């Protein structure tokens, strides 16, 4: 098996702002070479994680509206999918 035979890692982008979500998707796919899927909120992300066991990283905004903000999502990911990494970027002070 060569490096080119290995499928790209799957990253789940969770962002409530459509423009930021699209920008994150494009950067991760184009420059990182990842397969990128996305969700607009934590509830949608949890459903995707349940269905897509191959997700290796969740890239989530820390400041999202709703019951499950980014930190809550990160805690749920670590509790239910311990092999999945979480990255919590934020533009908030």
C-alpha positions as a LaTeX table, in Angstrom:
\begin{tabular}{lrrr}
\hline
Residue & $x$ (\AA) & $y$ (\AA) & $z$ (\AA) \\
\hline
Unk1 & 0.00 & 0.00 & 0.00 \\
Unk2 & 1.35 & 3.43 & $-0.93$ \\
Unk3 & 0.57 & 6.80 & 0.58 \\
Unk4 & $-1.69$ & 7.58 & $-2.37$ \\
Unk5 & $-3.75$ & 4.46 & $-1.55$ \\
Unk6 & $-4.60$ & 5.74 & 1.93 \\
Unk7 & $-7.91$ & 7.63 & 1.99 \\
Unk8 & $-7.81$ & 11.15 & 3.42 \\
Unk9 & $-8.73$ & 11.63 & 7.07 \\
Unk10 & $-12.29$ & 12.80 & 7.65 \\
Unk11 & $-12.80$ & 16.12 & 9.45 \\
Unk12 & $-16.18$ & 17.34 & 10.69 \\
Unk13 & $-16.50$ & 21.14 & 10.67 \\
Unk14 & $-19.16$ & 22.50 & 13.03 \\
Unk15 & $-19.92$ & 26.19 & 12.55 \\
Unk16 & $-23.20$ & 28.10 & 12.73 \\
Unk17 & $-22.05$ & 30.93 & 10.44 \\
Unk18 & $-22.41$ & 29.67 & 6.83 \\
Unk19 & $-19.56$ & 31.79 & 5.41 \\
Unk20 & $-17.10$ & 30.67 & 8.10 \\
Unk21 & $-18.21$ & 27.07 & 7.71 \\
Unk22 & $-17.59$ & 27.18 & 3.96 \\
Unk23 & $-14.21$ & 28.88 & 4.39 \\
Unk24 & $-13.13$ & 26.26 & 6.95 \\
Unk25 & $-14.28$ & 23.45 & 4.66 \\
Unk26 & $-12.34$ & 24.87 & 1.71 \\
Unk27 & $-9.11$ & 25.42 & 3.66 \\
Unk28 & $-9.15$ & 21.96 & 5.24 \\
Unk29 & $-9.94$ & 20.23 & 1.94 \\
Unk30 & $-7.65$ & 22.22 & $-0.33$ \\
Unk31 & $-4.64$ & 22.80 & 1.90 \\
Unk32 & $-4.97$ & 19.93 & 4.34 \\
Unk33 & $-6.10$ & 17.26 & 1.90 \\
Unk34 & $-8.88$ & 16.14 & 4.24 \\
Unk35 & $-12.30$ & 14.81 & 3.39 \\
Unk36 & $-14.53$ & 17.43 & 4.99 \\
Unk37 & $-18.12$ & 17.11 & 6.12 \\
Unk38 & $-19.96$ & 19.81 & 7.99 \\
Unk39 & $-22.73$ & 20.59 & 10.43 \\
Unk40 & $-24.45$ & 23.85 & 11.32 \\
Unk41 & $-24.91$ & 23.02 & 15.00 \\
Unk42 & $-23.93$ & 20.57 & 17.72 \\
Unk43 & $-27.05$ & 18.41 & 17.43 \\
Unk44 & $-26.42$ & 17.86 & 13.74 \\
Unk45 & $-22.76$ & 17.11 & 14.48 \\
Unk46 & $-23.67$ & 14.43 & 17.03 \\
Unk47 & $-25.98$ & 12.76 & 14.51 \\
Unk48 & $-23.19$ & 12.76 & 11.91 \\
Unk49 & $-20.69$ & 11.33 & 14.40 \\
Unk50 & $-23.12$ & 8.51 & 15.21 \\
Unk51 & $-23.47$ & 7.67 & 11.52 \\
Unk52 & $-19.89$ & 8.29 & 10.35 \\
Unk53 & $-17.44$ & 6.36 & 12.51 \\
Unk54 & $-14.52$ & 7.37 & 10.27 \\
Unk55 & $-14.50$ & 11.00 & 11.51 \\
Unk56 & $-11.03$ & 11.59 & 13.04 \\
Unk57 & $-11.29$ & 15.28 & 13.98 \\
Unk58 & $-14.09$ & 17.65 & 14.98 \\
Unk59 & $-13.25$ & 21.28 & 14.19 \\
Unk60 & $-15.90$ & 23.24 & 16.09 \\
Unk61 & $-16.60$ & 26.83 & 16.95 \\
Unk62 & $-16.66$ & 27.43 & 20.71 \\
Unk63 & $-19.38$ & 30.04 & 20.56 \\
Unk64 & $-22.55$ & 28.67 & 18.95 \\
Unk65 & $-26.20$ & 29.26 & 19.82 \\
Unk66 & $-28.38$ & 26.52 & 21.21 \\
Unk67 & $-28.28$ & 23.98 & 23.98 \\
Unk68 & $-24.93$ & 22.47 & 23.01 \\
Unk69 & $-22.21$ & 25.02 & 22.48 \\
Unk70 & $-18.77$ & 24.07 & 21.21 \\
Unk71 & $-17.33$ & 23.08 & 24.59 \\
Unk72 & $-20.35$ & 20.87 & 25.33 \\
Unk73 & $-19.89$ & 19.24 & 21.93 \\
Unk74 & $-16.18$ & 18.68 & 22.63 \\
Unk75 & $-17.00$ & 16.99 & 25.93 \\
Unk76 & $-19.60$ & 14.77 & 24.24 \\
Unk77 & $-17.11$ & 13.79 & 21.53 \\
Unk78 & $-14.43$ & 12.85 & 24.07 \\
Unk79 & $-16.95$ & 10.83 & 26.12 \\
Unk80 & $-18.51$ & 8.96 & 23.19 \\
Unk81 & $-15.76$ & 8.88 & 20.55 \\
Unk82 & $-12.49$ & 8.94 & 22.54 \\
Unk83 & $-10.34$ & 8.30 & 19.45 \\
Unk84 & $-11.67$ & 11.42 & 17.74 \\
Unk85 & $-9.71$ & 14.65 & 18.16 \\
Unk86 & $-11.34$ & 17.99 & 18.85 \\
Unk87 & $-10.09$ & 21.43 & 17.84 \\
Unk88 & $-11.90$ & 24.46 & 19.34 \\
Unk89 & $-10.86$ & 27.66 & 17.55 \\
Unk90 & $-12.46$ & 30.94 & 18.57 \\
Unk91 & $-12.35$ & 34.54 & 17.46 \\
Unk92 & $-13.96$ & 35.70 & 20.71 \\
Unk93 & $-11.86$ & 37.45 & 23.34 \\
\hline
\end{tabular}
